[in-house]
PDB file of C-alpha atoms in Angstrom:
ATOM      1  CA  MET M   1     -53.680   4.263  28.424  1.00 41.00           C
ATOM      2  CA  SER M   2     -54.051   1.247  30.733  1.00 44.00           C
ATOM      3  CA  SER M   3     -53.192  -1.317  27.926  1.00 43.00           C
ATOM      4  CA  ILE M   4     -49.704   0.462  27.370  1.00 47.00           C
ATOM      5  CA  ALA M   5     -46.975  -0.989  29.480  1.00 50.00           C
ATOM      6  CA  LEU M   6     -45.230   2.023  31.439  1.00 58.00           C
ATOM      7  CA  PHE M   7     -42.092   1.916  32.678  1.00 63.00           C
ATOM      8  CA  ASP M   8     -41.637   0.604  36.400  1.00 74.00           C
ATOM      9  CA  ASP M   9     -40.110   2.643  38.875  1.00 78.00           C
ATOM     10  CA  GLN M  10     -36.864   0.927  38.878  1.00 81.00           C
ATOM     11  CA  MET M  11     -36.259   1.343  35.528  1.00 80.00           C
ATOM     12  CA  ARG M  12     -37.285   4.769  35.455  1.00 79.00           C
ATOM     13  CA  GLU M  13     -34.806   5.660  38.189  1.00 82.00           C
ATOM     14  CA  LYS M  14     -32.185   4.195  36.037  1.00 81.00           C
ATOM     15  CA  LEU M  15     -32.897   6.306  33.241  1.00 78.00           C
ATOM     16  CA  LEU M  16     -33.173   9.299  34.752  1.00 80.00           C
ATOM     17  CA  ALA M  17     -29.830   8.646  36.593  1.00 83.00           C
ATOM     18  CA  HIS M  18     -28.024   7.532  33.351  1.00 80.00           C
ATOM     19  CA  PRO M  19     -30.084   9.360  30.296  1.00 77.00           C
ATOM     20  CA  GLU M  20     -26.786   8.743  28.119  1.00 77.00           C
ATOM     21  CA  VAL M  21     -27.851   5.301  27.591  1.00 77.00           C
ATOM     22  CA  ILE M  22     -30.822   6.561  25.457  1.00 75.00           C
ATOM     23  CA  LEU M  23     -28.751   9.239  24.072  1.00 73.00           C
ATOM     24  CA  GLU M  24     -25.975   7.055  22.585  1.00 76.00           C
ATOM     25  CA  ASP M  25     -28.609   4.649  20.910  1.00 76.00           C
ATOM     26  CA  GLN M  26     -29.170   5.714  17.613  1.00 72.00           C
ATOM     27  CA  ASP M  27     -32.107   3.333  16.957  1.00 76.00           C
ATOM     28  CA  VAL M  28     -33.852   4.555  20.457  1.00 75.00           C
ATOM     29  CA  MET M  29     -32.977   8.133  19.300  1.00 73.00           C
ATOM     30  CA  ARG M  30     -34.751   7.924  15.604  1.00 72.00           C
ATOM     31  CA  ALA M  31     -37.792   5.955  17.677  1.00 75.00           C
ATOM     32  CA  LEU M  32     -38.284   8.839  19.652  1.00 72.00           C
ATOM     33  CA  VAL M  33     -38.080  11.633  17.050  1.00 68.00           C
ATOM     34  CA  ALA M  34     -40.368   9.958  14.858  1.00 70.00           C
ATOM     35  CA  ALA M  35     -42.849   9.622  17.700  1.00 69.00           C
ATOM     36  CA  ASN M  36     -42.343  13.357  18.186  1.00 66.00           C
ATOM     37  CA  GLU M  37     -43.105  14.184  14.633  1.00 62.00           C
ATOM     38  CA  SER M  38     -45.979  12.149  14.332  1.00 63.00           C
ATOM     39  CA  GLY M  39     -47.646  13.773  17.395  1.00 60.00           C
ATOM     40  CA  MET M  40     -47.099  17.228  15.905  1.00 59.00           C
ATOM     41  CA  GLY M  41     -49.375  16.807  13.095  1.00 56.00           C
ATOM     42  CA  GLU M  42     -48.087  16.513   9.202  1.00 56.00           C
ATOM     43  CA  ASN M  43     -48.810  20.538   9.049  1.00 54.00           C
ATOM     44  CA  ILE M  44     -45.620  21.405  11.547  1.00 51.00           C
ATOM     45  CA  VAL M  45     -41.900  21.598  10.092  1.00 52.00           C
ATOM     46  CA  ASP M  46     -39.689  20.169  13.332  1.00 59.00           C
ATOM     47  CA  LEU M  47     -36.644  22.007  12.722  1.00 59.00           C
ATOM     48  CA  ARG M  48     -35.128  20.473  15.631  1.00 64.00           C
ATOM     49  CA  GLY M  49     -35.666  17.153  13.588  1.00 64.00           C
ATOM     50  CA  ILE M  50     -34.179  18.184  10.481  1.00 67.00           C
ATOM     51  CA  ALA M  51     -31.140  19.229  12.285  1.00 71.00           C
ATOM     52  CA  MET M  52     -30.693  16.134  13.976  1.00 68.00           C
ATOM     53  CA  ASP M  53     -31.168  14.416  10.643  1.00 72.00           C
ATOM     54  CA  ARG M  54     -28.258  16.470   9.329  1.00 77.00           C
ATOM     55  CA  LEU M  55     -26.063  15.865  12.496  1.00 78.00           C
ATOM     56  CA  GLU M  56     -26.630  12.292  12.034  1.00 76.00           C
ATOM     57  CA  THR M  57     -25.442  12.175   8.776  1.00 80.00           C
ATOM     58  CA  ARG M  58     -22.266  14.188   9.215  1.00 82.00           C
ATOM     59  CA  LEU M  59     -21.762  11.969  12.175  1.00 80.00           C
ATOM     60  CA  ASP M  60     -22.069   8.967   9.761  1.00 79.00           C
ATOM     61  CA  ARG M  61     -19.512  10.470   7.635  1.00 84.00           C
ATOM     62  CA  LEU M  62     -17.078  11.441  10.338  1.00 83.00           C
ATOM     63  CA  GLU M  63     -17.151   7.573  11.526  1.00 82.00           C
ATOM     64  CA  ASP M  64     -16.743   6.472   7.967  1.00 80.00           C
ATOM     65  CA  THR M  65     -13.761   8.883   7.405  1.00 83.00           C
ATOM     66  CA  HIS M  66     -12.262   7.551  10.844  1.00 79.00           C
ATOM     67  CA  ARG M  67     -12.342   4.027   9.843  1.00 82.00           C
ATOM     68  CA  ASN M  68     -10.815   4.990   6.311  1.00 77.00           C
ATOM     69  CA  VAL M  69      -8.113   6.869   8.259  1.00 79.00           C
ATOM     70  CA  ILE M  70      -7.354   4.094  11.034  1.00 80.00           C
ATOM     71  CA  ALA M  71      -7.337   1.401   8.170  1.00 71.00           C
ATOM     72  CA  ALA M  72      -5.021   3.438   5.992  1.00 71.00           C
ATOM     73  CA  ALA M  73      -2.372   3.720   9.050  1.00 73.00           C
ATOM     74  CA  TYR M  74      -2.651  -0.127   9.388  1.00 72.00           C
ATOM     75  CA  GLU M  75      -1.632  -0.622   5.924  1.00 75.00           C
ATOM     76  CA  ASN M  76       0.933   1.925   6.141  1.00 75.00           C
ATOM     77  CA  LEU M  77       2.403   0.304   9.089  1.00 80.00           C
ATOM     78  CA  ALA M  78       1.944  -3.165   7.404  1.00 81.00           C
ATOM     79  CA  GLY M  79       3.872  -1.834   4.689  1.00 82.00           C
ATOM     80  CA  THR M  80       6.650  -0.291   6.445  1.00 88.00           C
ATOM     81  CA  ASN M  81       7.150  -3.755   8.728  1.00 90.00           C
ATOM     82  CA  GLN M  82       7.222  -5.363   5.071  1.00 90.00           C
ATOM     83  CA  ILE M  83      10.345  -3.228   3.755  1.00 92.00           C
ATOM     84  CA  HIS M  84      11.797  -3.736   7.241  1.00 92.00           C
ATOM     85  CA  ARG M  85      12.191  -7.364   7.065  1.00 93.00           C
ATOM     86  CA  ALA M  86      13.309  -7.385   3.406  1.00 93.00           C
ATOM     87  CA  ILE M  87      15.968  -5.006   4.106  1.00 93.00           C
ATOM     88  CA  LEU M  88      17.315  -7.289   7.100  1.00 93.00           C
ATOM     89  CA  SER M  89      16.916 -10.309   5.168  1.00 91.00           C
ATOM     90  CA  MET M  90      18.878  -8.688   2.433  1.00 92.00           C
ATOM     91  CA  LEU M  91      21.512  -7.589   4.284  1.00 90.00           C
ATOM     92  CA  ASP M  92      22.588 -10.850   5.674  1.00 89.00           C
ATOM     93  CA  PRO M  93      24.767 -12.247   2.910  1.00 88.00           C
ATOM     94  CA  THR M  94      28.551 -11.757   2.658  1.00 86.00           C
ATOM     95  CA  ASP M  95      29.054 -12.460  -1.085  1.00 87.00           C
ATOM     96  CA  PHE M  96      27.750 -10.921  -4.008  1.00 87.00           C
ATOM     97  CA  GLU M  97      26.288 -14.130  -5.479  1.00 87.00           C
ATOM     98  CA  THR M  98      24.412 -15.337  -2.391  1.00 90.00           C
ATOM     99  CA  PHE M  99      23.586 -11.564  -1.947  1.00 91.00           C
ATOM    100  CA  LEU M 100      21.666 -11.989  -5.643  1.00 90.00           C
ATOM    101  CA  LYS M 101      20.273 -15.400  -5.090  1.00 90.00           C
ATOM    102  CA  ASN M 102      18.663 -13.930  -1.747  1.00 91.00           C
ATOM    103  CA  LEU M 103      17.018 -11.196  -3.440  1.00 92.00           C
ATOM    104  CA  ALA M 104      15.292 -13.404  -5.611  1.00 89.00           C
ATOM    105  CA  GLY M 105      14.314 -15.771  -2.901  1.00 91.00           C
ATOM    106  CA  GLU M 106      13.534 -14.631   0.676  1.00 93.00           C
ATOM    107  CA  VAL M 107      13.507 -10.749  -0.242  1.00 94.00           C
ATOM    108  CA  ALA M 108      10.973 -11.612  -2.869  1.00 93.00           C
ATOM    109  CA  THR M 109       8.912 -13.793  -0.671  1.00 93.00           C
ATOM    110  CA  THR M 110       8.700 -10.938   2.011  1.00 93.00           C
ATOM    111  CA  LEU M 111       7.793  -8.518  -0.355  1.00 93.00           C
ATOM    112  CA  ARG M 112       5.126 -10.816  -1.921  1.00 93.00           C
ATOM    113  CA  VAL M 113       6.151 -10.186  -5.677  1.00 94.00           C
ATOM    114  CA  ASP M 114       6.650 -13.018  -7.968  1.00 93.00           C
ATOM    115  CA  SER M 115       9.859 -11.525  -9.790  1.00 92.00           C
ATOM    116  CA  ILE M 116      12.760  -9.195  -8.906  1.00 93.00           C
ATOM    117  CA  ARG M 117      15.149  -8.335 -11.785  1.00 92.00           C
ATOM    118  CA  LEU M 118      18.559  -6.363 -11.312  1.00 93.00           C
ATOM    119  CA  VAL M 119      19.620  -4.923 -14.696  1.00 92.00           C
ATOM    120  CA  LEU M 120      22.914  -3.120 -14.463  1.00 90.00           C
ATOM    121  CA  GLU M 121      24.234  -1.249 -17.868  1.00 89.00           C
ATOM    122  CA  THR M 122      27.494  -1.619 -19.411  1.00 84.00           C
ATOM    123  CA  SER M 123      29.253  -0.368 -22.049  1.00 76.00           C
ATOM    124  CA  GLN M 124      31.029  -3.373 -22.516  1.00 70.00           C
ATOM    125  CA  ALA M 125      29.444  -7.152 -23.349  1.00 57.00           C
ATOM    126  CA  GLU M 126      30.378  -9.174 -20.864  1.00 57.00           C
ATOM    127  CA  ASP M 127      29.676 -13.175 -20.920  1.00 55.00           C
ATOM    128  CA  SER M 128      31.290 -14.703 -17.677  1.00 54.00           C
ATOM    129  CA  PRO M 129      30.531 -17.881 -15.634  1.00 54.00           C
ATOM    130  CA  ALA M 130      30.058 -15.422 -12.751  1.00 53.00           C
ATOM    131  CA  LEU M 131      27.291 -13.820 -14.484  1.00 58.00           C
ATOM    132  CA  ALA M 132      25.921 -17.451 -16.109  1.00 53.00           C
ATOM    133  CA  LYS M 133      25.314 -18.380 -12.446  1.00 59.00           C
ATOM    134  CA  VAL M 134      23.144 -15.697 -11.584  1.00 65.00           C
ATOM    135  CA  SER M 135      21.337 -14.852 -15.122  1.00 68.00           C
ATOM    136  CA  ASP M 136      18.274 -15.551 -13.768  1.00 78.00           C
ATOM    137  CA  ILE M 137      18.541 -12.632 -11.539  1.00 85.00           C
ATOM    138  CA  LEU M 138      21.089 -10.218 -13.182  1.00 87.00           C
ATOM    139  CA  SER M 139      21.002  -9.002 -16.718  1.00 85.00           C
ATOM    140  CA  VAL M 140      23.159  -6.496 -18.554  1.00 87.00           C
ATOM    141  CA  ALA M 141      22.199  -3.889 -20.745  1.00 87.00           C
ATOM    142  CA  GLU M 142      23.642  -1.054 -22.702  1.00 90.00           C
ATOM    143  CA  PRO M 143      23.843   2.452 -21.748  1.00 91.00           C
ATOM    144  CA  GLY M 144      20.385   4.292 -21.607  1.00 91.00           C
ATOM    145  CA  TYR M 145      18.454   0.727 -21.634  1.00 92.00           C
ATOM    146  CA  VAL M 146      17.324   1.755 -17.788  1.00 92.00           C
ATOM    147  CA  ASP M 147      15.866   5.183 -18.744  1.00 92.00           C
ATOM    148  CA  HIS M 148      14.182   3.818 -22.046  1.00 91.00           C
ATOM    149  CA  TYR M 149      12.558   1.066 -20.023  1.00 91.00           C
ATOM    150  CA  VAL M 150      11.249   3.240 -17.368  1.00 91.00           C
ATOM    151  CA  THR M 151       9.777   6.078 -19.277  1.00 90.00           C
ATOM    152  CA  ASN M 152       8.467   3.706 -22.071  1.00 86.00           C
ATOM    153  CA  GLY M 153      10.785   5.687 -24.822  1.00 82.00           C
ATOM    154  CA  ARG M 154       9.308   8.768 -24.055  1.00 87.00           C
ATOM    155  CA  SER M 155      11.324  12.047 -23.466  1.00 85.00           C
ATOM    156  CA  VAL M 156      10.148  12.669 -19.889  1.00 87.00           C
ATOM    157  CA  PRO M 157      12.283  12.273 -16.843  1.00 87.00           C
ATOM    158  CA  ALA M 158      12.461   9.076 -15.231  1.00 87.00           C
ATOM    159  CA  ARG M 159      11.217   8.959 -11.779  1.00 91.00           C
ATOM    160  CA  GLN M 160      13.217   7.007  -9.061  1.00 92.00           C
ATOM    161  CA  VAL M 161      10.573   4.851  -8.112  1.00 95.00           C
ATOM    162  CA  THR M 162       7.564   4.027 -10.829  1.00 94.00           C
ATOM    163  CA  LEU M 163       4.536   1.854 -10.320  1.00 94.00           C
ATOM    164  CA  ARG M 164       2.283   1.042 -13.198  1.00 93.00           C
ATOM    165  CA  GLN M 165       0.181  -1.849 -14.685  1.00 90.00           C
ATOM    166  CA  VAL M 166       1.829  -3.834 -17.409  1.00 84.00           C
ATOM    167  CA  ALA M 167       1.048  -6.162 -20.225  1.00 71.00           C
ATOM    168  CA  PRO M 168       3.127  -9.230 -20.720  1.00 57.00           C
ATOM    169  CA  ASN M 169       6.536  -7.957 -22.963  1.00 62.00           C
ATOM    170  CA  ASP M 170       8.954  -9.802 -25.236  1.00 59.00           C
ATOM    171  CA  GLY M 171      10.526 -11.333 -21.683  1.00 69.00           C
ATOM    172  CA  GLU M 172      13.900  -9.182 -21.792  1.00 78.00           C
ATOM    173  CA  ILE M 173      13.222  -8.135 -17.994  1.00 86.00           C
ATOM    174  CA  TYR M 174      11.066 -11.290 -16.286  1.00 87.00           C
ATOM    175  CA  GLY M 175      12.129 -14.143 -18.833  1.00 82.00           C
ATOM    176  CA  ASP M 176       9.701 -16.770 -18.736  1.00 82.00           C
ATOM    177  CA  LYS M 177       7.792 -15.253 -15.941  1.00 86.00           C
ATOM    178  CA  ALA M 178       6.983 -12.080 -18.374  1.00 85.00           C
ATOM    179  CA  GLU M 179       3.370 -13.522 -19.924  1.00 85.00           C
ATOM    180  CA  PHE M 180       2.203 -13.920 -16.197  1.00 89.00           C
ATOM    181  CA  ILE M 181       3.491 -10.293 -14.965  1.00 91.00           C
ATOM    182  CA  ARG M 182       0.330  -7.667 -14.474  1.00 92.00           C
ATOM    183  CA  SER M 183       2.149  -5.097 -12.436  1.00 93.00           C
ATOM    184  CA  GLU M 184       5.726  -4.057 -11.496  1.00 94.00           C
ATOM    185  CA  ALA M 185       7.554  -1.460  -9.440  1.00 94.00           C
ATOM    186  CA  THR M 186      10.868  -0.047 -11.217  1.00 94.00           C
ATOM    187  CA  LEU M 187      13.574   1.454  -8.850  1.00 96.00           C
ATOM    188  CA  LEU M 188      16.110   3.280 -10.283  1.00 95.00           C
ATOM    189  CA  LEU M 189      19.832   2.601  -8.632  1.00 94.00           C
ATOM    190  CA  ASP M 190      22.747   5.240  -8.358  1.00 92.00           C
ATOM    191  CA  LEU M 191      25.679   3.075  -7.891  1.00 89.00           C
ATOM    192  CA  GLY M 192      28.155   5.757  -7.485  1.00 86.00           C
ATOM    193  CA  GLU M 193      30.410   8.346  -9.361  1.00 85.00           C
ATOM    194  CA  GLY M 194      31.454   6.873 -12.492  1.00 84.00           C
ATOM    195  CA  ARG M 195      29.176   4.140 -12.676  1.00 87.00           C
ATOM    196  CA  LEU M 196      26.032   3.507 -15.060  1.00 89.00           C
ATOM    197  CA  PRO M 197      22.899   3.399 -13.417  1.00 90.00           C
ATOM    198  CA  GLY M 198      21.038   0.227 -12.940  1.00 92.00           C
ATOM    199  CA  MET M 199      17.412  -0.650 -12.249  1.00 94.00           C
ATOM    200  CA  LEU M 200      15.455  -2.934  -9.782  1.00 95.00           C
ATOM    201  CA  ALA M 201      12.405  -4.453 -11.583  1.00 94.00           C
ATOM    202  CA  MET M 202       9.990  -6.120  -9.181  1.00 94.00           C
ATOM    203  CA  GLY M 203       7.109  -7.975 -11.152  1.00 92.00           C
ATOM    204  CA  SER M 204       3.595  -9.302  -9.841  1.00 93.00           C
ATOM    205  CA  GLU M 205       1.100 -11.273 -11.267  1.00 93.00           C
ATOM    206  CA  ASP M 206      -1.637  -9.193  -9.275  1.00 93.00           C
ATOM    207  CA  PRO M 207      -2.428  -6.210 -11.536  1.00 92.00           C
ATOM    208  CA  HIS M 208      -3.266  -4.239  -8.058  1.00 90.00           C
ATOM    209  CA  LEU M 209      -0.196  -4.956  -6.195  1.00 92.00           C
ATOM    210  CA  PHE M 210       1.657  -1.690  -8.033  1.00 92.00           C
ATOM    211  CA  LYS M 211      -0.343   1.393  -9.463  1.00 90.00           C
ATOM    212  CA  ALA M 212       0.770   4.682 -10.136  1.00 89.00           C
ATOM    213  CA  SER M 213      -1.529   6.046  -7.461  1.00 87.00           C
ATOM    214  CA  GLN M 214       0.215   4.794  -4.742  1.00 88.00           C
ATOM    215  CA  GLY M 215       2.783   6.074  -2.144  1.00 86.00           C
ATOM    216  CA  THR M 216       6.496   5.181  -3.226  1.00 90.00           C
ATOM    217  CA  ASP M 217       8.297   6.541   0.037  1.00 91.00           C
ATOM    218  CA  LEU M 218       8.767   3.142   1.400  1.00 92.00           C
ATOM    219  CA  LEU M 219      10.368   1.555  -2.021  1.00 94.00           C
ATOM    220  CA  ALA M 220      12.271   4.582  -2.511  1.00 94.00           C
ATOM    221  CA  PHE M 221      13.934   3.910   1.184  1.00 94.00           C
ATOM    222  CA  PHE M 222      14.464   0.406   0.080  1.00 95.00           C
ATOM    223  CA  ALA M 223      15.892   1.230  -3.266  1.00 94.00           C
ATOM    224  CA  GLY M 224      18.377   3.624  -1.281  1.00 94.00           C
ATOM    225  CA  VAL M 225      19.604   0.352   1.012  1.00 94.00           C
ATOM    226  CA  PHE M 226      19.887  -1.799  -2.070  1.00 94.00           C
ATOM    227  CA  GLU M 227      22.136   0.556  -3.780  1.00 92.00           C
ATOM    228  CA  ARG M 228      24.138   1.405  -0.838  1.00 91.00           C
ATOM    229  CA  SER M 229      24.908  -2.383  -0.785  1.00 91.00           C
ATOM    230  CA  MET M 230      25.532  -2.826  -4.423  1.00 89.00           C
ATOM    231  CA  ARG M 231      28.343  -0.212  -4.176  1.00 89.00           C
ATOM    232  CA  ARG M 232      29.985  -2.115  -1.484  1.00 86.00           C
ATOM    233  CA  TYR M 233      29.851  -5.130  -3.655  1.00 84.00           C
ATOM    234  CA  LEU M 234      30.945  -3.215  -6.854  1.00 81.00           C
ATOM    235  CA  GLY M 235      33.678  -1.432  -5.064  1.00 71.00           C
TER     236      GLY M 235
END
């Protein structure tokens, strides 16, 4: 016993006054429990030790869950701020041409996508100088094209927002960037009574930026603001 270094009086008083210092230190508690078990011998089952192990495992799981919830909350907040900044930027232009160019420029940069394309259905083929100026952003298509593109030609209802990982297409949406697009978000647009639907397509080279498992509330909100802005210009 004389070879074992004992606590001095000052340290002993501190521990007695603040025992939570030991209780809150997991490594110290493990060492104390292990010492207690070794002192009882191998033929004795320590139910308190087993209970503590289970509680410690549950605590670890709870802490992991807590960290995941906090991380998800921060990620959601960051996504909300990103959408808000993109919307404010989208509302700045006062004419349609600038509106579209800003969409493919500052708005796309804010949303961190590599390409944004606006597709409008029309029953009449149009070839005008105005469309030529924004042909890298806006394209026109025959009635029914948007629904066919979003559903991949399947007989299923088209969702307002579709997130998916995609392979290179034939370029009719993303043009020269098509071969680099690996994921996309398609936003259906209701442009008002008497008008054919439209679609906003966001493409990214990151295959993990848009996935079917992600939430769509923020993009649905963005689509709602966008289609109201479009109605103003079309009207």
